[in-house]
Short mmCIF file of C-alpha atoms in Angstrom, two decimals:
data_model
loop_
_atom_site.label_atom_id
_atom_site.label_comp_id
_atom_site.label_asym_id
_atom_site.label_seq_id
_atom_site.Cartn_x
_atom_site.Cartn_y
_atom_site.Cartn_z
CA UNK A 912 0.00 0.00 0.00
CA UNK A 913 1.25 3.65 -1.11
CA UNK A 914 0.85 5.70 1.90
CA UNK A 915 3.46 8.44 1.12
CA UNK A 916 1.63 11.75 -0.51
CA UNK A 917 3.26 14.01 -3.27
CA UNK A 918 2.55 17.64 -3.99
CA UNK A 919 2.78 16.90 -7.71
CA UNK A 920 2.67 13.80 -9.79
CA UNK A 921 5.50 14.65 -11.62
CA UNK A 922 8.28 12.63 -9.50
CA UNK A 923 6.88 9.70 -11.14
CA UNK A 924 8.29 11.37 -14.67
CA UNK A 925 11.93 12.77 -12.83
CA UNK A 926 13.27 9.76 -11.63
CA UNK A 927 15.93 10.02 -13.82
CA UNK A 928 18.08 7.32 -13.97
CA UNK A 929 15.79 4.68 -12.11
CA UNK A 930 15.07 3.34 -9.27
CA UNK A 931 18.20 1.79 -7.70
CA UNK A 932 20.67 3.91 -9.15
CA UNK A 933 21.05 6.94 -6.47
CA UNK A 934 23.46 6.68 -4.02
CA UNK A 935 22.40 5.62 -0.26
CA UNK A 936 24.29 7.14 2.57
CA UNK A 937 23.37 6.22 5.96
CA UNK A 938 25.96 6.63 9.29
CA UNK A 939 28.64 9.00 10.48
CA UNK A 940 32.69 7.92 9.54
CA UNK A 941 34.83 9.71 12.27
CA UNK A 942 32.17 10.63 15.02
CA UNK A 943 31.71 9.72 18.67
CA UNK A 944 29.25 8.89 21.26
CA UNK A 945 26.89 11.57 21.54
CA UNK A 946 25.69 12.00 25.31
CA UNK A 947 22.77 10.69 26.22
CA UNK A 948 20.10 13.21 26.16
CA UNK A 949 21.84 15.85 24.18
CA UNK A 950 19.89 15.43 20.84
CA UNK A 951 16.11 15.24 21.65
CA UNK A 952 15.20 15.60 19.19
CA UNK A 953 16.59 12.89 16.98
CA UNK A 954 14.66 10.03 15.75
CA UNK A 955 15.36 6.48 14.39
CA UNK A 956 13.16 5.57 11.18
CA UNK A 957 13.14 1.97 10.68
CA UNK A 958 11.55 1.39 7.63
CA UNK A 959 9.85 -1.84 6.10
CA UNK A 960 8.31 -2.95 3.21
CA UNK A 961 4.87 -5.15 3.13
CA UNK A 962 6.79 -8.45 2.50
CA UNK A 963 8.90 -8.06 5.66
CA UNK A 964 11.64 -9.02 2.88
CA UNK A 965 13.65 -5.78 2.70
CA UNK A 966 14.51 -2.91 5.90
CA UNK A 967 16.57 0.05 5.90
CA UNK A 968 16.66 2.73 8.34
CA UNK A 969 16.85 6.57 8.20
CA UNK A 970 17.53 9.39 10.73
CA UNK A 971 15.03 12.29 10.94
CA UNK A 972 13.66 14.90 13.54
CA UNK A 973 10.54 15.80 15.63
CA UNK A 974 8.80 19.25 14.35
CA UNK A 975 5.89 19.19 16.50
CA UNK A 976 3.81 16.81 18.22
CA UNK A 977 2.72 14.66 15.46
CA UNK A 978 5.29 15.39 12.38
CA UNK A 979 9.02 13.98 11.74
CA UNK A 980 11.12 15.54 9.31
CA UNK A 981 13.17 13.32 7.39
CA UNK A 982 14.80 12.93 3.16
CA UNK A 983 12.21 12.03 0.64
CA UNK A 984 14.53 9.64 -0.83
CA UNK A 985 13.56 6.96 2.22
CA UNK A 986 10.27 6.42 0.67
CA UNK A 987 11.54 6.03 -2.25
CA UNK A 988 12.27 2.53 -2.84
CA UNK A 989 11.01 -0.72 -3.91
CA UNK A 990 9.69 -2.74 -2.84
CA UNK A 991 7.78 0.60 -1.62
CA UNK A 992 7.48 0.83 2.52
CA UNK A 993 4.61 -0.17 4.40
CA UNK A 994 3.00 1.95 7.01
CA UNK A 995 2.31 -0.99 9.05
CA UNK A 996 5.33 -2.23 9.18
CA UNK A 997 7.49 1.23 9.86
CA UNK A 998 7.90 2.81 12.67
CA UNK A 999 9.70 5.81 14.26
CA UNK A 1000 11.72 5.11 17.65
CA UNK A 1001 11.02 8.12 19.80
CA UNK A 1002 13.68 8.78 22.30
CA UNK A 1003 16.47 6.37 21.32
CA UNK A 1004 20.05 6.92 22.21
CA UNK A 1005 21.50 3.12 22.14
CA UNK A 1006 19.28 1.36 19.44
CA UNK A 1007 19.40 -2.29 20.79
CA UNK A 1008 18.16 -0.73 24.52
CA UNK A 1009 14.77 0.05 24.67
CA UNK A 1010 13.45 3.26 23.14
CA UNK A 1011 11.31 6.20 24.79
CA UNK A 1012 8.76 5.49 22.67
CA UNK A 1013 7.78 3.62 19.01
CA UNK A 1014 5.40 4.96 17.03
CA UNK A 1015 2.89 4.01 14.56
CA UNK A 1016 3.50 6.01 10.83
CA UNK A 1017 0.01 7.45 9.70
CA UNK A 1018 1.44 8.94 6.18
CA UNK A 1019 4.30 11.51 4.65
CA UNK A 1020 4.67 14.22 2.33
CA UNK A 1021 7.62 14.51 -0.16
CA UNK A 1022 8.99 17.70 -0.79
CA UNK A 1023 7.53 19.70 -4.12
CA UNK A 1024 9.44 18.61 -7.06
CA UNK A 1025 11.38 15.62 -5.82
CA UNK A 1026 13.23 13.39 -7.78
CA UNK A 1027 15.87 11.02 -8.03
CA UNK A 1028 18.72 11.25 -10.82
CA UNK A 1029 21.27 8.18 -11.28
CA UNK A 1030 23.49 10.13 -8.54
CA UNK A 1031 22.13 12.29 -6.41
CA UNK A 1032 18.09 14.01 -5.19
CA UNK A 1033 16.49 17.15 -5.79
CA UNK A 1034 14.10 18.61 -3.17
CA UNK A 1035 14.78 15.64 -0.77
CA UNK A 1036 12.76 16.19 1.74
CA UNK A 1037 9.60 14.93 3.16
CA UNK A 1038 7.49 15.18 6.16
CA UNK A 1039 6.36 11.82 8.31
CA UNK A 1040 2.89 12.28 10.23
CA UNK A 1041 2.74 9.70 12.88
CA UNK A 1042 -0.85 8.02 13.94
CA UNK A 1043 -0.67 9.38 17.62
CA UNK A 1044 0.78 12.35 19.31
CA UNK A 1045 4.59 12.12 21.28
CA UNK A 1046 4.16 13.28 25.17
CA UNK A 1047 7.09 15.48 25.01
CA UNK A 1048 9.80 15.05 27.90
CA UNK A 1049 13.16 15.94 28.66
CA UNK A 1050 14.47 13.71 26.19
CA UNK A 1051 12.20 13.97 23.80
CA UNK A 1052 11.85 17.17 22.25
CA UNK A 1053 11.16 19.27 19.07
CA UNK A 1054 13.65 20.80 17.04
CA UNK A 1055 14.57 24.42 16.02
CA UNK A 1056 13.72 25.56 12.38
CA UNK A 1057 16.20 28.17 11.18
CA UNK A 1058 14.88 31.30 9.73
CA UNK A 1059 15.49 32.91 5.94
CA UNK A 1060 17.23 35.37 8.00
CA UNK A 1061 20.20 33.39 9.13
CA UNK A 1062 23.42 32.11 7.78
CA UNK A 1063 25.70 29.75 8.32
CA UNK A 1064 29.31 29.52 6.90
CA UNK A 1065 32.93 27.78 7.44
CA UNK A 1066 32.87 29.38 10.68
CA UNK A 1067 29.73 28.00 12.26
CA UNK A 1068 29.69 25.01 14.83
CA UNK A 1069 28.15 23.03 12.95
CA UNK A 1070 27.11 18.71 13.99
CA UNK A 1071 25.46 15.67 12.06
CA UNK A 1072 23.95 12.85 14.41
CA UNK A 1073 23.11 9.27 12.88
CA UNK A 1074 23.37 6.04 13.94
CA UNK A 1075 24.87 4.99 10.40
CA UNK A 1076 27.85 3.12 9.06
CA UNK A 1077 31.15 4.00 10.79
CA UNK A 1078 32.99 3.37 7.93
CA UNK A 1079 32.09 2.26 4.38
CA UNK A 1080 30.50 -1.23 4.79
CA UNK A 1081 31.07 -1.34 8.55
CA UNK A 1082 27.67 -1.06 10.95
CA UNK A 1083 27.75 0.78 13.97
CA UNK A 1084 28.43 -1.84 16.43
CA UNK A 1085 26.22 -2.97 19.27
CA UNK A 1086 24.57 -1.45 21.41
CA UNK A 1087 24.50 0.95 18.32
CA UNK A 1088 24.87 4.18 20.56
CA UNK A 1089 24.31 7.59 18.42
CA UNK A 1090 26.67 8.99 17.21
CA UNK A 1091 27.67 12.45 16.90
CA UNK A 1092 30.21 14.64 14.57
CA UNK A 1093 31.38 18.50 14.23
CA UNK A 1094 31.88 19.43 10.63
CA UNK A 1095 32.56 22.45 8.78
CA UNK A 1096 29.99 23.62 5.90
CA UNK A 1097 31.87 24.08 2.67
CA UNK A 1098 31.60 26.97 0.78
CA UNK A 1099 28.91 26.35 -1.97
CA UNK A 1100 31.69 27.30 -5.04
CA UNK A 1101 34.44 24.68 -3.81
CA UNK A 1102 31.35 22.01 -3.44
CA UNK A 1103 29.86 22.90 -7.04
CA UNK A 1104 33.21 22.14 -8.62
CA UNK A 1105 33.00 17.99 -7.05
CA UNK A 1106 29.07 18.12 -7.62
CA UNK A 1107 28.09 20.09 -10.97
CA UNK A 1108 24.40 19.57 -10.01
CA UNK A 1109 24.15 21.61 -6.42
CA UNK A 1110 21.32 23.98 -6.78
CA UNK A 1111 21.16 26.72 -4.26
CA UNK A 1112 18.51 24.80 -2.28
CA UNK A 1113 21.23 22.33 -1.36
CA UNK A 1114 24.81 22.82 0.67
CA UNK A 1115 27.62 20.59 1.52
CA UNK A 1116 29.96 20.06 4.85
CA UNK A 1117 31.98 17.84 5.88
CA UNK A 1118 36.09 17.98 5.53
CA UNK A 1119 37.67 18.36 2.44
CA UNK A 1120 40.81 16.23 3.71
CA UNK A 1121 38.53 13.13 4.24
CA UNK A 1122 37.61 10.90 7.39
CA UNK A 1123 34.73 12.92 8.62
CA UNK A 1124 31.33 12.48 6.48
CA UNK A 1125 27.78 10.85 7.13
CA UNK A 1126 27.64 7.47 5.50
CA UNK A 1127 24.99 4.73 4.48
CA UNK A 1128 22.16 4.30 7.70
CA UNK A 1129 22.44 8.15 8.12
CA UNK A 1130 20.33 9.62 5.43
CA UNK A 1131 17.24 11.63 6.44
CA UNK A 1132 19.14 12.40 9.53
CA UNK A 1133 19.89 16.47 10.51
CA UNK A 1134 23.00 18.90 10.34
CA UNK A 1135 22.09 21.50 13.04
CA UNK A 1136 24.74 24.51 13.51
CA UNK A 1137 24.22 27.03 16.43
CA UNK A 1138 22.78 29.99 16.76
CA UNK A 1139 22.12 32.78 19.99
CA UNK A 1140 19.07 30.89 20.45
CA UNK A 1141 20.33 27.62 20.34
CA UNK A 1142 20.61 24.80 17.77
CA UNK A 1143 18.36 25.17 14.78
CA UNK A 1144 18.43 22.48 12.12
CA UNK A 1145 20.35 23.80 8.81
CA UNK A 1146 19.91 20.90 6.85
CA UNK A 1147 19.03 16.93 6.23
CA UNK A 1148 21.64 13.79 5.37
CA UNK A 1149 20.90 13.34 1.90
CA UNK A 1150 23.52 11.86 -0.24
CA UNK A 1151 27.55 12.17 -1.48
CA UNK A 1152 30.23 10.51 -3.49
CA UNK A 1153 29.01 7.14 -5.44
CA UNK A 1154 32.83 5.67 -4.29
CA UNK A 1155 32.30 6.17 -0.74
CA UNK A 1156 32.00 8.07 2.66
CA UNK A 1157 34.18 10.71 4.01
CA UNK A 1158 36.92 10.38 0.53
CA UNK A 1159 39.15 13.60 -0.07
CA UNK A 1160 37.29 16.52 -1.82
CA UNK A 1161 34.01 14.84 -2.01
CA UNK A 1162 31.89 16.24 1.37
CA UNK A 1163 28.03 15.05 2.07
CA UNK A 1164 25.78 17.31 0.76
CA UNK A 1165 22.43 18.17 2.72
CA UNK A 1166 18.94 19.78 1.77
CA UNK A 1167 18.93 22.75 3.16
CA UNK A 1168 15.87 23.46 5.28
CA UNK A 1169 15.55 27.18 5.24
CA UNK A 1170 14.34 26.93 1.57
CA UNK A 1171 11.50 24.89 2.89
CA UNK A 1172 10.04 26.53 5.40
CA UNK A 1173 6.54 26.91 3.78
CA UNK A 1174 6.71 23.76 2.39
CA UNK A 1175 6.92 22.61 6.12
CA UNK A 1176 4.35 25.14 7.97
CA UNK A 1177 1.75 24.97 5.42
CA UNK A 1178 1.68 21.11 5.44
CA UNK A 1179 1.90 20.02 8.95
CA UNK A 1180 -0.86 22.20 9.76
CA UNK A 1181 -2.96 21.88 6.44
CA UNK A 1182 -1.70 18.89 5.32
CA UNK A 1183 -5.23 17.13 3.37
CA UNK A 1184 -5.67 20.22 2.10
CA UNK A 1185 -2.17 20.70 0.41
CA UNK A 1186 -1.50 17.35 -1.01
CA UNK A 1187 -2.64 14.92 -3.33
CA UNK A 1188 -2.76 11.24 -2.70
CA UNK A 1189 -0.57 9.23 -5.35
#
């Protein structure tokens, strides 16, 4: 069953370069244990399709009380996901300990124009509604939106979370704690020159020497860089270099989340109203 909603039927025509070929990132290479607590607002998507046959997981956030923010390219597999079978672990910090919470997916919303090319996303983004509402607590809390106003450069502490890959082809091991990394956003003219297709709704970080990067299990997941009010989220895990994670001169790049900022208000609080059912 097709549960995920689209704001235009058009990502059916722009997958370009079908289904399998984009690249799946999913981890962090070079991170640490993040403290328990620190990152409420981090969530662990572990998604399932129908037959039970096939399961990958993807980081995301909590916006509000019902909505998780998350890549669009999760949903976009095949065999497509199941809603009964996918859930989103509320609370998690060590993933084979028991979770806060797990919660029942209701549907999502992929971001306007989404599509997938042979090597990288457009628009990936999406938005997960759960079936019930999370009872907010200290450790589970909703995350800060940045505002068109801000900006965030080289300078900016900047940190990805995931419980992804460690290094390429190597799991997290047990008890598969969260991990945690500081990286640097690269300027947008240094990342164009390794990916030709960056559009200015996109940005990269990461190091440009190697051995720091988000890898496969981490997509979907946030890059949140402070602010005087805090940590807002600046973008989401969405994909990098076909060869591997964290390689010389090729960063992670990330949707970045100020461009979608009606996208996200109008939906979460209108969503039947601004979204067709594929």
């Amino acid at each position: 069953m097709v549960f995920c909603k689209l704001l235009t039927v058009l990502v059916l025509i722009h997958n370009i370069g079908g289904l399998f070929g984009a690249e799946v990132r999913v981890s962090i290479v070079g991170g640490e244990d993040a403290p328990k607590g620190r990152w409420p607002w981090m969530v662990h998507l572990n998604i399932t399709d129908a037959s039970k046959k096939k399961n990958w997981r993807c980081g995301g956030t909590i916006l509000n009380e019902q909505w998780v923010l998350t890549a669009a390219h999760c949903w976009d597999e095949y065999p497509p996901p199941s809603e009964h079978r996918s859930m989103v672990w509320v609370g998690s910090h060590s993933l084979q300990r028991k979770s806060e919470k797990y919660m029942n997916i209701g549907s999502c919303i992929l971001g306007p124009g989404y599509y997938r090319h042979s090597s990288y996303y457009v628009n990936d983004i999406a938005l997960v509604k759960l079936r019930k509402k999370i009872k907010f607590k200290e450790n589970v809390q909703a995350v800060n939106l940045p505002t068109t106003e801000d900006t965030f450069g080289p300078s900016s502490e900047c940190w990805i979370i995931g419980w992804g890959h460690v290094e390429n082809g190597v799991p997290l091991q047990d008890p598969e704690t969260l991990q945690q990394l500081k990286i640097s956003i690269i300027p947008s003219k240094v990342c164009k020159v390794q990916y030709p297709e960056l559009t200015s709704n996109m940005l990269c970080a990461g190091d440009m020497a190697g051995g720091k990067d988000a890898c496969e299990g981490d997509y979907g997941g946030p890059l949140v860089c402070r602010t005087a009010r805090g940590f807002v989220q600046v973008g989401i895990m969405s994909y990098g270099s076909r060869k591997g994670c964290a390689l010389p001169g090729r960063p992670g790049v990330y949707t970045q989340v100020s461009k979608y900022l009606s996208f996200i208000n109008e939906n979460i609080h209108h969503a039947e109203e601004a979204s067709t059912e594929v």
